[in-house]
Coordinates of C-alpha atoms in Angstrom, one line a residue:
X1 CA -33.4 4.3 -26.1
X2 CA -35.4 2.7 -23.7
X3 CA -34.9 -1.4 -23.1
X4 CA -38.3 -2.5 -23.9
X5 CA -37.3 -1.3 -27.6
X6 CA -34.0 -2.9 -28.0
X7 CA -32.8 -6.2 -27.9
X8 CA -31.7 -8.1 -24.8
X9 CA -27.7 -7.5 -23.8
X10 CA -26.3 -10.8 -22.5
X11 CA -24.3 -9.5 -19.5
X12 CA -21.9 -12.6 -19.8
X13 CA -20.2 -11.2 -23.4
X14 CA -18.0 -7.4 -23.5
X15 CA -19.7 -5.0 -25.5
X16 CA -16.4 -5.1 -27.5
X17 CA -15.2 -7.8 -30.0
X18 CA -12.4 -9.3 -27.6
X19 CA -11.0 -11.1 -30.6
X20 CA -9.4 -8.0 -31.9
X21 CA -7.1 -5.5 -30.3
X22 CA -9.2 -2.4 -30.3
X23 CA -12.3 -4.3 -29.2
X24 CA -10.1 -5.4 -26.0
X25 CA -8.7 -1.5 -25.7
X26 CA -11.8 -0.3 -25.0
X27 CA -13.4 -2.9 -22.9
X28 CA -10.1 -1.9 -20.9
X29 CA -10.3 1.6 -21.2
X30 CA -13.7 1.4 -19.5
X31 CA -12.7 -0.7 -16.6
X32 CA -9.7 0.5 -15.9
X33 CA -11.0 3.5 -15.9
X34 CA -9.5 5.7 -12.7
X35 CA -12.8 7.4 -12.1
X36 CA -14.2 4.2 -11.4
X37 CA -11.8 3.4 -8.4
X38 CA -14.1 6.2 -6.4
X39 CA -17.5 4.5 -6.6
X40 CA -19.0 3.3 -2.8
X41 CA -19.7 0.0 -1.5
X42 CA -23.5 1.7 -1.9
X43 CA -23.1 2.7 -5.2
X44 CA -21.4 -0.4 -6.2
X45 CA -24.5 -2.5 -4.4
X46 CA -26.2 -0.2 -6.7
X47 CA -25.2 -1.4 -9.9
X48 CA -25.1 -4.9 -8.9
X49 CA -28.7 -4.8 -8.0
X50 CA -29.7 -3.3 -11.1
X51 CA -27.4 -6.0 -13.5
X52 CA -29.5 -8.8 -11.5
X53 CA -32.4 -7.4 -11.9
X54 CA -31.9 -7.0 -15.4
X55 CA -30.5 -10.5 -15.6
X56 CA -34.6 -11.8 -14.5
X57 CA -36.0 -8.8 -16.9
X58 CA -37.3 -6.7 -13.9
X59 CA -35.3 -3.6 -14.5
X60 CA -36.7 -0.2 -13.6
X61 CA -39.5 0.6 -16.4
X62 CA -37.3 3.6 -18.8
X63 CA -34.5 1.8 -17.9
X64 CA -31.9 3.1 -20.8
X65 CA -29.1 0.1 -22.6
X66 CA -26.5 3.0 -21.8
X67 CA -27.2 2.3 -18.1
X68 CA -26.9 -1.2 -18.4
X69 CA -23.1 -0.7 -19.8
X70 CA -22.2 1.6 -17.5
X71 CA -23.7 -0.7 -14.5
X72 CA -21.6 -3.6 -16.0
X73 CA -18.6 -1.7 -16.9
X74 CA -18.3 -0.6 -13.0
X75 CA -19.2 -4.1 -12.0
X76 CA -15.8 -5.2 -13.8
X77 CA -13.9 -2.7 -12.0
X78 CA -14.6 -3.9 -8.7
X79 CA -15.9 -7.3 -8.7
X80 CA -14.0 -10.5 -9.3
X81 CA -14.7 -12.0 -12.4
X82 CA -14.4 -15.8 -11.0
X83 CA -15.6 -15.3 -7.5
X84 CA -17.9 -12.3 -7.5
X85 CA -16.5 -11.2 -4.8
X86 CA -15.6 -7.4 -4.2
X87 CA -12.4 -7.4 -4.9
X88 CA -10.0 -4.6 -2.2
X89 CA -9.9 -1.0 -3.7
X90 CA -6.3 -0.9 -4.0
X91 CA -6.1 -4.2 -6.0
X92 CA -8.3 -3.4 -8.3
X93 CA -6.8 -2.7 -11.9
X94 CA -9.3 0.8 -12.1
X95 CA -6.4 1.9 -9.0
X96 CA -3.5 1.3 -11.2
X97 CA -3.4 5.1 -12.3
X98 CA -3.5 6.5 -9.2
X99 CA -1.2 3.9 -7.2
X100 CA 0.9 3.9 -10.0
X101 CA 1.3 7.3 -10.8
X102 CA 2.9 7.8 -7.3
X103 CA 4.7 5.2 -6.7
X104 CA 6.7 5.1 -10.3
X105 CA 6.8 9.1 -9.8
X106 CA 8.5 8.4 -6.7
X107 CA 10.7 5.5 -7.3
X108 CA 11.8 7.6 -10.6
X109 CA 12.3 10.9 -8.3
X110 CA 14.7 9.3 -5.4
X111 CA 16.7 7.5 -7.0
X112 CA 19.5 8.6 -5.3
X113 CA 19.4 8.1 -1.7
X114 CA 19.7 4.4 -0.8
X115 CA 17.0 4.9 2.3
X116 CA 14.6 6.1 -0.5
X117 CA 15.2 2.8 -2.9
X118 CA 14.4 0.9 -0.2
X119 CA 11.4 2.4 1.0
X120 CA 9.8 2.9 -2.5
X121 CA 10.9 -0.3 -3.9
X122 CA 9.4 -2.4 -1.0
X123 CA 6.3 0.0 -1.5
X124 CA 6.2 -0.7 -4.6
X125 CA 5.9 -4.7 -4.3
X126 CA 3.8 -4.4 -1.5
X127 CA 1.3 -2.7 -4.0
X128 CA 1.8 -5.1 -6.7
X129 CA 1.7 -7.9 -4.5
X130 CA -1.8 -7.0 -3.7
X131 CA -3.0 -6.5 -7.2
X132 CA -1.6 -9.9 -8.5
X133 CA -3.2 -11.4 -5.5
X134 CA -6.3 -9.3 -5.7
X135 CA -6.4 -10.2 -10.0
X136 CA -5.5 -14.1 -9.5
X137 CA -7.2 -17.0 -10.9
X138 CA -9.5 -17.5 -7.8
X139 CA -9.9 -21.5 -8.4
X140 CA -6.2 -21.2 -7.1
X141 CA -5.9 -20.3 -3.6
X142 CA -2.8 -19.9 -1.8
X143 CA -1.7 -20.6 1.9
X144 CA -0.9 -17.5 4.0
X145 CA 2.9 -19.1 3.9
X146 CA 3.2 -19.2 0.0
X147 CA 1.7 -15.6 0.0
X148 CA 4.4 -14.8 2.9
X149 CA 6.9 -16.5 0.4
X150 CA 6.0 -15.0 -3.0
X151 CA 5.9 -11.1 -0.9
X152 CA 9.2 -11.6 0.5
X153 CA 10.6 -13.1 -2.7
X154 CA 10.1 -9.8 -5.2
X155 CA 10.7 -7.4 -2.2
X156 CA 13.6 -8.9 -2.2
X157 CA 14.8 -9.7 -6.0
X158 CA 13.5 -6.0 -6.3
X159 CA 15.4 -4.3 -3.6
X160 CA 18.8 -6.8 -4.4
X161 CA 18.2 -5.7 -8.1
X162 CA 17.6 -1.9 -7.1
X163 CA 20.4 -1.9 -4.9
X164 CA 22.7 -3.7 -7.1
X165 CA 23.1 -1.7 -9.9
X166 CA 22.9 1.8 -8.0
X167 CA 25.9 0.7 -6.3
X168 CA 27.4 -0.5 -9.7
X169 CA 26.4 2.0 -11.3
X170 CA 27.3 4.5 -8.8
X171 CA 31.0 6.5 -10.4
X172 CA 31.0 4.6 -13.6
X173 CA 27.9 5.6 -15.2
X174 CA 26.0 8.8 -16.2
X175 CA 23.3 9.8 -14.6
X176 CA 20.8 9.0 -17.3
X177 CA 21.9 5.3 -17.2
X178 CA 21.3 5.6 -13.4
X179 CA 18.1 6.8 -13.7
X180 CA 16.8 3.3 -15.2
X181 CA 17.6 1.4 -12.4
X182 CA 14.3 1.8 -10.4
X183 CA 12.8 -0.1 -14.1
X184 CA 15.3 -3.0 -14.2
X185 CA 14.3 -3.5 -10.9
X186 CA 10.4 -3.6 -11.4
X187 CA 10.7 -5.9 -14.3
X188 CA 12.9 -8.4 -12.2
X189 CA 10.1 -7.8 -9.4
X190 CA 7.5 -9.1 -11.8
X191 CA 8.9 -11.8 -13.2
X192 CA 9.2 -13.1 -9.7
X193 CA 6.2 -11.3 -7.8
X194 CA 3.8 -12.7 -10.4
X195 CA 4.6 -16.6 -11.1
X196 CA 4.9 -17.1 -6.6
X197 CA 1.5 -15.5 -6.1
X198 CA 0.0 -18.2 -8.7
X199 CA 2.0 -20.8 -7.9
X200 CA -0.3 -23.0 -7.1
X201 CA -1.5 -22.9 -10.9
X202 CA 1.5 -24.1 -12.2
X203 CA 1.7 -26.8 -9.7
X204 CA -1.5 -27.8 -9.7
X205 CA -3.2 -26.4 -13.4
X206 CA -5.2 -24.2 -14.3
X207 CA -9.1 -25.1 -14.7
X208 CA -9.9 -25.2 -18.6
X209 CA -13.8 -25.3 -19.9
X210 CA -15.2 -25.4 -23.4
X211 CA -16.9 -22.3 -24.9
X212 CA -19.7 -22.7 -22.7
X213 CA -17.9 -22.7 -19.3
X214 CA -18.1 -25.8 -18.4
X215 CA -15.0 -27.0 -16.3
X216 CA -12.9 -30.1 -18.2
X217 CA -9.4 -30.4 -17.0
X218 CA -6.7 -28.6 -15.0
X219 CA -3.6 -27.8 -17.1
X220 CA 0.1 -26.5 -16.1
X221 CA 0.5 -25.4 -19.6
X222 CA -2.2 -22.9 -19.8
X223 CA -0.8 -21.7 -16.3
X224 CA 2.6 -21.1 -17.7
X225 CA 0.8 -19.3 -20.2
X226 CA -1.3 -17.5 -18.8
X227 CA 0.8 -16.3 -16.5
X228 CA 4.0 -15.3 -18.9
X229 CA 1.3 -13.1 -20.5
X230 CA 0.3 -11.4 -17.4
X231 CA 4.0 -10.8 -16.5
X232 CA 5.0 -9.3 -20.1
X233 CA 1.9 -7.3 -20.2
X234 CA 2.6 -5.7 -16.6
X235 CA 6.4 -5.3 -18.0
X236 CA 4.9 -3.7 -21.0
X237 CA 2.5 -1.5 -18.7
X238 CA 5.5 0.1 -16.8
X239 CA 7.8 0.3 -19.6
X240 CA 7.1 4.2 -21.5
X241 CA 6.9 6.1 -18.1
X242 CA 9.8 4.3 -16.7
X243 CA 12.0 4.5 -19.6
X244 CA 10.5 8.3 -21.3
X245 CA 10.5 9.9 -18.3
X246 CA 14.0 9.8 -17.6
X247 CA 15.4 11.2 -20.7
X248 CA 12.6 14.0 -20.6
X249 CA 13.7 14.8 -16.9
X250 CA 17.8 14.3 -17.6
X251 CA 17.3 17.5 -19.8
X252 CA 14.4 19.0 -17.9
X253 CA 16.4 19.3 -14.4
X254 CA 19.4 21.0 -16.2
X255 CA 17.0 24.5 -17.3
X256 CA 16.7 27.4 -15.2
X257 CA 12.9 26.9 -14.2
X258 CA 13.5 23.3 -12.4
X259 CA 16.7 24.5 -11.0
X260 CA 14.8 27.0 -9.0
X261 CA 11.9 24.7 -8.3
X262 CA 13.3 21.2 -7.3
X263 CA 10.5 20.7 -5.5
X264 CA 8.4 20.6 -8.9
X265 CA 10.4 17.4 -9.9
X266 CA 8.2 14.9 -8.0
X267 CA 5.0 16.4 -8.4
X268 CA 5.6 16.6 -12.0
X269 CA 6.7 12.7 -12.5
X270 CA 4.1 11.9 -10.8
X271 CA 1.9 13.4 -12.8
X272 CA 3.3 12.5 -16.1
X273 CA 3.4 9.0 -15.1
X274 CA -0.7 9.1 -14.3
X275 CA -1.2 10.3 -17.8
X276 CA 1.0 7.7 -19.4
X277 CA -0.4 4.9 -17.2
X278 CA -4.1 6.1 -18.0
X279 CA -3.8 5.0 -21.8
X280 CA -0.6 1.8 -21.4
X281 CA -2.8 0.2 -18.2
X282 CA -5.8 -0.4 -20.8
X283 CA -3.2 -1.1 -23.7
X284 CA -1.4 -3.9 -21.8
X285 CA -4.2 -5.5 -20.6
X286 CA -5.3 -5.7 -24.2
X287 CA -2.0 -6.8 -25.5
X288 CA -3.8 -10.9 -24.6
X289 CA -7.4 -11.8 -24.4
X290 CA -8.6 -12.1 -20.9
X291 CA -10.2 -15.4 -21.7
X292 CA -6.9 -17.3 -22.9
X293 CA -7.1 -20.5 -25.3
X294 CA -4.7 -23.3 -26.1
X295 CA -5.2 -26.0 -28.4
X296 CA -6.0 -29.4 -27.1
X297 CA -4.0 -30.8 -29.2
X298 CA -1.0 -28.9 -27.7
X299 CA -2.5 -30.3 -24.4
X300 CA -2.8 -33.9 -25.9
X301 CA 0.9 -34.1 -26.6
X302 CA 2.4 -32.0 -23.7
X303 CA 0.1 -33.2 -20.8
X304 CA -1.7 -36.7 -21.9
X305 CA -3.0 -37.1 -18.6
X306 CA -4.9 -33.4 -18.8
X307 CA -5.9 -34.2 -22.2
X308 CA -7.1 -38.1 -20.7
X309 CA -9.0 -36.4 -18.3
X310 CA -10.6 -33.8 -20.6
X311 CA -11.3 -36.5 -23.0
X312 CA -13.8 -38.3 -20.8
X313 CA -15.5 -34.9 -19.8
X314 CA -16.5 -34.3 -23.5
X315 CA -19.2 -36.8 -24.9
X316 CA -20.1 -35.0 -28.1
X317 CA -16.0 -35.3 -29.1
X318 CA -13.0 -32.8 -27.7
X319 CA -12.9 -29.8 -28.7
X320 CA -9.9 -27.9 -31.3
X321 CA -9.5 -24.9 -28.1
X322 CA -10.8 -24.6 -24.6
X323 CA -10.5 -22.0 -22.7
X324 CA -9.8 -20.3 -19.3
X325 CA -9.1 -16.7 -17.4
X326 CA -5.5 -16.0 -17.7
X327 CA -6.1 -13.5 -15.0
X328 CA -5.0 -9.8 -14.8

């Protein structure tokens, strides 16, 4: 189809119905999308050129709508959706397969070895700390000290959790029960990792705008939830590889063919891990809608003086819902 036959696509709505599961799933599945994570700064330019141009209706003449989704759907994956801003490679949610897929394979792998915990655990963090920062709410900044703060913070609830319970477990447990550690201590991470890199949103609020963007109060209450979302979804995310994997690789390491090849062991998690994470990083992204809504009458009787201020913003009567990006 070429574009001068088909109607306009307004760049600002997801090809999918984001009111519905499925229609989320495969926004996600597109930008989260691995592949994606390999695209130049030139081919990225690219795309973005082309989305503007189409935005003023001066795209290339045989210019097809499939291009247009493709160009938006790797727009997504590496631009911020508050800012515009290119957002860092490694933050970007289109890495989480690949990042992932080591890192879980590895912190699932070495569990043993107390040197190992340490190192993969404060790799790990370090990797999450740039994707939450990388995924924030930009209308939220943080200091360089509250970013210092919220790193050290889950390196350090997930190295104390980490270390913890190998040492607990260490003698009175079986080595299956063991093996979960390196997931107890991710979870505790995230509930940590994720509220200190925003904290400025639950200090401060959270910008809320009606259905046409326009900006009408900040509110704590759509931070908290917001951000409880974000952390149960990343929980969620981790969840099948880091709690499958060890039962499949409890009876895996005890045949004849791993016995002989231990080396196989990481290589393999690894690799199972980037198959599970390609379909659960889409899934628990799409567990909430990306643009979040709270009633304002949940905001008129928890925070009057968001509601007060919302109130005077909204001449033609407040709305039932506004609206704002809960972030990734």
């Amino acid at each position: 189809l070429v574009m001068d036959d088909t109607p306009r696509i307004n760049l600002d709505v997801p090809r999918y119905d984001q009111s519905q599961f499925i229609g989320r799933l495969r926004h996600f599945f597109g930008i989260t999308d691995w592949r994606l994570c390999f695209k130049t700064d030139r081919e990225l330019e690219e795309v973005k050129e082309l989305l503007e141009r189409y935005r003023h209706g001066q795209e290339p003449p045989g210019t097809t709508e499939e291009k247009i989704w493709y160009a938006k759907r790797a727009y997504e994956s590496a631009f911020h959706p508050d800012t515009g801003d290119k957002q860092n490679v490694i933050g970007r949610m289109c890495f989480q397969v690949p990042g992932g897929m080591i890192l879980t394979g590895a912190m699932l792998t070495f569990y043993k070895s107390t040197s190992a915990v340490v190192f993969w655990q404060w790799a790990n963090q370090s990797f999450n700390a740039l994707v939450n920062f990388t995924n924030r709410n930009a209308k939220s900044p943080l200091s360089e000290t509250q970013l210092a703060v919220a790193y050290v913070s889950a390196t350090g609830a997930a190295l104390a959790t980490a270390l913890g319970l190998k040492s607990f477990l260490a003698g009175r447990a079986s080595t299956l029960l063991q093996r979960y550690v390196p997931f107890a201590a991710v979870a505790a991470a995230n509930c940590i990792n994720i509220p200190l890199m925003r904290q400025n949103e639950l200090v401060n609020g959270i910008v809320v705008c009606d259905e046409d963007g326009n900006e009408l109060a900040n509110s704590r209450i759509a931070a908290v939830k917001g951000i409880s979302q974000v952390v149960f979804s990343r929980i969620f995310m981790a969840a099948p590889g880091m709690t499958l994997l060890p039962v499949i690789m409890e009876n895996l390491e005890k045949r004849h063919f791993f016995i002989k090849n231990p080396r196989l062991n990481a290589p393999f998690q690894a690799v199972a891990c980037g198959v599970i994470l390609t379909f659960m990083t889409p899934a628990a992204c799409a567990l909430f809608s990306q643009k979040c809504a709270i009633s304002t009458s949940t905001l008129a009787q928890l925070e009057p003086d968001a509601f007060a201020t919302l109130k005077t913003k909204c001449s033609e009567g407040v709305p039932q819902s506004v609206y704002f990006n809960k972030g990734l």
